[in-house]
Amino acid sequence: MTELNRLNRKAVEIRKSLLEMIYEAGTGHTGSSLSNTDILVALYYGVMKIDPNNPNWEERDRYIQSKGHAVESYWAVLADKGFFPKEELKTFSKYNSRLIGHPNNKVPGVEMNTGALGHGLSVSVGMALSAKMDKKTIRVFTLMGDGELAEGSVWEAAMSAAQYKLDNLIGIIDRNRLQISGTTDDVMSNEPLDKKWESFGWHVIQVDGNDVGELVRVFNEALQITGKLQSFWLIRLKEREFQ
Ligand SMILES: Cc1ncc(C[n+]2csc(CCOP(=O)(O)OP(=O)(O)O)c2C)c(N)n1
Ligand SMILES: [Mg+2]
């Protein structure tokens, strides 16, 4: 099996696993989790430096899921990587389970409690800055929703990332054009999205967020760029038609 087939197959397994969890629990964020499954697979199976046997390994890359509600794909990936037993996925959203409806750092592998949108990028800026100060090669990956960008704190963080020249921080936007109460265009349009980020000093790249192979390629390409003020990457879905 080629590497690409392996990753695509993994994405199907993760989707199956998260749908089973949601069915079993009778609750969950189905669309949001399916939306970022390929991004998670690319990061965890093709890009990030992590060690499930040593979740607190100091040199590990950091992943912050700022769009915390999409937790089911996250739990499925962490279990599959071996951060905790897969069997535990059956307890999702049940009484006394640590696999609650949003990421929390009682679960090995989770760096930050998220769910209240708009905070992930700020904390990521702090992590990336401290890695730089400690001269460590840690990379920080932050996944945001496009509806989440209505939170003003995201833009403060975007500005400070440029101020501190954080070329070890990669911001990812899951550009599915939907948020909880409608389309992003109707609720809080953020167009022109690429130009906004560019004007904040970020290097923007657009990629099909459901193409695992492309995602791995683009992440690795982004990571080659160091020492430049504008080595910031924004990943978003190519424009798609929604019926
Ligand atoms: C501060 C805050 N306000 C409101 C919510 C409620 N909420 C949960 S999901 C969501 C929509 C998120 O949309 P988006 O960021 O586009 O995520 P995705 O489409 O990937 O699910 C909202 C508003 C929240 N979690 N946090
Ligand atoms: Mg969205």
Short mmCIF file of C-alpha atoms and ligand atoms in Angstrom, two decimals:
data_model
loop_
_atom_site.label_atom_id
_atom_site.label_comp_id
_atom_site.label_asym_id
_atom_site.label_seq_id
_atom_site.Cartn_x
_atom_site.Cartn_y
_atom_site.Cartn_z
CA MET A 1 0.00 0.00 0.00
CA THR A 2 1.35 3.45 -0.87
CA GLU A 3 1.74 6.10 1.81
CA LEU A 4 -1.14 8.08 0.26
CA ASN A 5 -3.43 5.04 0.28
CA ARG A 6 -2.50 4.44 3.90
CA LEU A 7 -3.46 8.01 4.85
CA ASN A 8 -6.70 7.94 2.86
CA ARG A 9 -7.64 4.64 4.43
CA LYS A 10 -6.88 6.09 7.86
CA ALA A 11 -9.20 9.03 7.16
CA VAL A 12 -12.01 6.58 6.34
CA GLU A 13 -11.35 4.63 9.57
CA ILE A 14 -11.42 7.83 11.61
CA ARG A 15 -14.70 8.92 10.01
CA LYS A 16 -16.22 5.50 10.76
CA SER A 17 -15.00 5.68 14.33
CA LEU A 18 -16.36 9.17 14.99
CA LEU A 19 -19.75 8.29 13.49
CA GLU A 20 -19.95 5.24 15.75
CA MET A 21 -19.11 7.41 18.78
CA ILE A 22 -21.78 9.95 17.93
CA TYR A 23 -24.37 7.26 17.22
CA GLU A 24 -23.59 5.50 20.51
CA ALA A 25 -23.72 8.74 22.51
CA GLY A 26 -26.73 10.16 20.69
CA THR A 27 -24.98 13.50 20.54
CA GLY A 28 -22.04 15.20 18.86
CA HIS A 29 -20.81 17.67 16.27
CA THR A 30 -21.01 15.45 13.21
CA GLY A 31 -20.45 17.99 10.43
CA SER A 32 -17.67 19.86 12.20
CA SER A 33 -15.75 16.68 12.97
CA LEU A 34 -16.13 15.24 9.49
CA SER A 35 -15.00 18.61 8.14
CA ASN A 36 -11.57 18.49 9.78
CA THR A 37 -10.87 14.74 9.72
CA ASP A 38 -8.48 14.96 6.76
CA ILE A 39 -6.58 17.86 8.33
CA LEU A 40 -6.10 15.85 11.55
CA VAL A 41 -5.01 12.75 9.65
CA ALA A 42 -2.46 14.74 7.66
CA LEU A 43 -1.02 16.32 10.82
CA TYR A 44 -0.98 13.27 13.10
CA TYR A 45 0.06 10.65 10.54
CA GLY A 46 2.15 12.66 8.11
CA VAL A 47 3.61 15.74 9.75
CA MET A 48 3.79 16.13 13.52
CA LYS A 49 6.57 15.06 15.85
CA ILE A 50 4.81 13.36 18.76
CA ASP A 51 5.25 10.33 21.00
CA PRO A 52 2.03 8.76 22.31
CA ASN A 53 4.06 6.77 24.87
CA ASN A 54 5.44 10.01 26.22
CA PRO A 55 2.67 12.60 25.75
CA ASN A 56 4.56 15.26 27.70
CA TRP A 57 7.82 14.87 25.75
CA GLU A 58 9.24 18.37 25.87
CA GLU A 59 10.34 18.51 22.22
CA ARG A 60 6.93 17.46 20.84
CA ASP A 61 5.04 19.57 18.34
CA ARG A 62 1.90 21.15 19.77
CA TYR A 63 -1.57 20.84 18.27
CA ILE A 64 -4.26 23.19 19.54
CA GLN A 65 -7.80 22.52 18.45
CA SER A 66 -9.25 25.98 18.78
CA LYS A 67 -12.51 24.87 17.15
CA GLY A 68 -12.96 22.67 20.20
CA HIS A 69 -16.49 21.49 19.45
CA ALA A 70 -15.21 19.20 16.68
CA VAL A 71 -13.91 16.87 19.35
CA GLU A 72 -15.05 13.52 17.97
CA SER A 73 -12.46 13.37 15.17
CA TYR A 74 -9.85 14.50 17.71
CA TRP A 75 -10.72 11.72 20.19
CA ALA A 76 -10.76 9.15 17.39
CA VAL A 77 -7.29 10.20 16.19
CA LEU A 78 -5.75 10.33 19.67
CA ALA A 79 -7.10 6.85 20.45
CA ASP A 80 -5.88 5.45 17.15
CA LYS A 81 -2.41 6.92 17.78
CA GLY A 82 -2.35 5.17 21.18
CA PHE A 83 -2.70 8.09 23.59
CA PHE A 84 -5.47 6.10 25.31
CA PRO A 85 -7.27 2.80 24.61
CA LYS A 86 -9.65 2.74 21.64
CA GLU A 87 -12.15 0.93 23.85
CA GLU A 88 -12.58 4.17 25.79
CA LEU A 89 -14.20 5.84 22.74
CA LYS A 90 -17.38 3.97 23.69
CA THR A 91 -17.65 6.15 26.79
CA PHE A 92 -17.79 9.37 24.77
CA SER A 93 -20.21 11.90 26.31
CA LYS A 94 -21.30 9.42 28.98
CA TYR A 95 -21.43 10.04 32.73
CA ASN A 96 -17.95 10.09 34.33
CA SER A 97 -16.10 9.73 31.02
CA ARG A 98 -13.08 11.96 30.48
CA LEU A 99 -14.01 12.01 26.79
CA ILE A 100 -16.47 14.85 27.18
CA GLY A 101 -17.93 16.98 24.40
CA HIS A 102 -14.94 19.33 24.20
CA PRO A 103 -11.15 18.84 24.43
CA ASN A 104 -9.77 18.84 27.96
CA ASN A 105 -6.27 18.17 29.16
CA LYS A 106 -7.22 15.30 31.47
CA VAL A 107 -6.91 13.31 28.25
CA PRO A 108 -3.30 12.47 27.28
CA GLY A 109 -2.26 14.33 24.13
CA VAL A 110 -4.50 17.35 24.66
CA GLU A 111 -2.54 20.57 25.14
CA MET A 112 -5.35 22.97 25.91
CA ASN A 113 -8.96 22.95 27.06
CA THR A 114 -10.99 24.49 24.26
CA GLY A 115 -14.63 25.01 23.35
CA ALA A 116 -15.09 28.71 23.96
CA LEU A 117 -14.07 29.84 20.50
CA GLY A 118 -11.39 32.44 19.86
CA HIS A 119 -8.68 31.49 22.37
CA GLY A 120 -6.55 28.87 20.65
CA LEU A 121 -4.43 31.16 18.54
CA SER A 122 -3.51 33.41 21.50
CA VAL A 123 -2.31 30.45 23.56
CA SER A 124 -0.48 29.10 20.51
CA VAL A 125 1.34 32.41 20.12
CA GLY A 126 2.54 32.02 23.72
CA MET A 127 3.69 28.45 23.07
CA ALA A 128 5.50 29.38 19.85
CA LEU A 129 7.14 32.36 21.51
CA SER A 130 8.35 30.36 24.50
CA ALA A 131 9.77 27.70 22.13
CA LYS A 132 11.72 30.42 20.35
CA MET A 133 13.00 31.87 23.61
CA ASP A 134 14.12 28.40 24.73
CA LYS A 135 15.71 27.80 21.29
CA LYS A 136 13.62 24.68 20.77
CA THR A 137 12.51 23.36 17.38
CA ILE A 138 8.90 22.88 18.49
CA ARG A 139 6.25 23.71 15.89
CA VAL A 140 2.74 24.79 16.89
CA PHE A 141 -0.30 23.95 14.77
CA THR A 142 -3.63 25.64 15.50
CA LEU A 143 -6.92 24.66 13.93
CA MET A 144 -9.60 27.35 13.78
CA GLY A 145 -13.08 27.40 12.30
CA ASP A 146 -14.05 30.07 9.79
CA GLY A 147 -17.04 31.08 11.95
CA GLU A 148 -14.63 31.36 14.88
CA LEU A 149 -12.93 34.25 13.11
CA ALA A 150 -15.80 36.48 14.25
CA GLU A 151 -14.04 36.50 17.65
CA GLY A 152 -11.89 39.64 17.90
CA SER A 153 -9.25 37.85 19.99
CA VAL A 154 -8.23 35.84 16.90
CA TRP A 155 -7.10 39.04 15.21
CA GLU A 156 -5.16 40.25 18.24
CA ALA A 157 -3.31 36.94 18.21
CA ALA A 158 -2.74 37.16 14.44
CA MET A 159 -1.19 40.58 14.92
CA SER A 160 1.07 39.51 17.78
CA ALA A 161 2.30 36.43 15.86
CA ALA A 162 3.69 38.77 13.21
CA GLN A 163 5.12 41.11 15.83
CA TYR A 164 7.12 38.24 17.37
CA LYS A 165 8.11 36.73 13.99
CA LEU A 166 6.74 33.32 14.86
CA ASP A 167 7.73 31.22 11.87
CA ASN A 168 7.17 28.11 14.03
CA LEU A 169 3.41 28.72 14.19
CA ILE A 170 1.03 27.39 11.56
CA GLY A 171 -2.55 28.60 11.65
CA ILE A 172 -5.10 26.42 9.91
CA ILE A 173 -8.56 27.61 9.00
CA ASP A 174 -11.19 25.04 8.19
CA ARG A 175 -12.90 27.06 5.51
CA ASN A 176 -16.17 25.16 5.23
CA ARG A 177 -18.20 28.37 4.93
CA LEU A 178 -20.59 27.20 7.63
CA GLN A 179 -21.02 28.02 11.26
CA ILE A 180 -23.68 27.11 13.81
CA SER A 181 -26.47 29.43 12.72
CA GLY A 182 -25.91 29.69 8.99
CA THR A 183 -23.30 30.39 6.38
CA THR A 184 -20.32 32.54 7.34
CA ASP A 185 -21.31 34.93 4.55
CA ASP A 186 -24.72 35.49 6.15
CA VAL A 187 -23.67 35.55 9.82
CA MET A 188 -20.34 37.40 9.70
CA SER A 189 -18.67 37.57 6.36
CA ASN A 190 -14.90 37.37 6.60
CA GLU A 191 -14.12 37.95 2.96
CA PRO A 192 -11.63 38.65 1.55
CA LEU A 193 -10.19 36.10 3.98
CA ASP A 194 -6.79 35.62 2.34
CA LYS A 195 -6.18 39.36 1.98
CA LYS A 196 -7.13 39.97 5.60
CA TRP A 197 -4.55 37.47 6.86
CA GLU A 198 -1.94 38.70 4.42
CA SER A 199 -2.43 42.23 5.64
CA PHE A 200 -1.77 40.98 9.17
CA GLY A 201 1.62 39.69 7.99
CA TRP A 202 0.75 36.05 7.34
CA HIS A 203 1.80 34.06 4.31
CA VAL A 204 -1.41 32.51 3.02
CA ILE A 205 -1.78 29.26 1.12
CA GLN A 206 -5.02 27.72 0.00
CA VAL A 207 -5.37 23.98 -0.23
CA ASP A 208 -8.22 21.52 -0.54
CA GLY A 209 -8.80 20.61 3.10
CA ASN A 210 -10.18 17.20 2.14
CA ASP A 211 -7.11 16.15 0.16
CA VAL A 212 -4.84 14.41 2.69
CA GLY A 213 -1.90 14.09 0.29
CA GLU A 214 -1.99 17.77 -0.61
CA LEU A 215 -2.30 18.73 3.05
CA VAL A 216 0.81 16.73 4.01
CA ARG A 217 2.73 18.23 1.11
CA VAL A 218 1.72 21.78 1.97
CA PHE A 219 2.42 21.42 5.72
CA ASN A 220 5.87 20.01 5.04
CA GLU A 221 6.59 22.71 2.49
CA ALA A 222 5.53 25.36 5.02
CA LEU A 223 7.85 23.90 7.62
CA GLN A 224 10.86 24.27 5.34
CA ILE A 225 10.52 28.03 5.50
CA THR A 226 12.33 29.42 8.51
CA GLY A 227 13.85 32.67 9.60
CA LYS A 228 11.50 34.81 7.56
CA LEU A 229 9.14 37.32 9.00
CA GLN A 230 6.23 36.12 6.92
CA SER A 231 6.38 32.36 7.22
CA PHE A 232 2.81 31.98 8.36
CA TRP A 233 0.39 29.66 6.72
CA LEU A 234 -3.31 29.69 6.47
CA ILE A 235 -4.91 26.59 5.11
CA ARG A 236 -8.39 26.71 3.80
CA LEU A 237 -10.70 24.74 1.62
CA LYS A 238 -10.89 25.63 -2.01
CA GLU A 239 -14.17 27.26 -2.80
CA ARG A 240 -16.91 24.69 -3.14
CA GLU A 241 -20.53 24.90 -4.05
CA PHE A 242 -22.91 24.06 -1.23
CA GLN A 243 -26.46 23.21 -2.28
C1 LIG B 1 -17.15 32.03 22.37
C2 LIG B 1 -18.13 31.08 21.75
N1 LIG B 1 -19.27 31.57 21.21
C3 LIG B 1 -20.18 30.72 20.68
C4 LIG B 1 -19.97 29.38 20.68
C5 LIG B 1 -21.01 28.43 20.13
N2 LIG B 1 -20.58 27.77 18.93
C6 LIG B 1 -20.21 26.46 18.93
S1 LIG B 1 -19.76 25.91 17.42
C7 LIG B 1 -20.06 27.43 16.72
C8 LIG B 1 -19.86 27.66 15.26
C9 LIG B 1 -18.47 27.42 14.85
O1 LIG B 1 -18.34 27.53 13.47
P1 LIG B 1 -16.91 27.35 12.84
O2 LIG B 1 -15.92 28.08 13.66
O3 LIG B 1 -17.03 27.75 11.41
O4 LIG B 1 -16.64 25.80 13.00
P2 LIG B 1 -17.02 24.58 12.03
O5 LIG B 1 -17.78 25.10 10.84
O6 LIG B 1 -15.73 24.01 11.60
O7 LIG B 1 -17.81 23.65 12.87
C10 LIG B 1 -20.51 28.34 17.67
C11 LIG B 1 -20.86 29.74 17.37
C12 LIG B 1 -18.75 28.90 21.27
N3 LIG B 1 -18.45 27.60 21.30
N4 LIG B 1 -17.85 29.78 21.78
MG MG B 2 -17.12 26.72 9.67
#
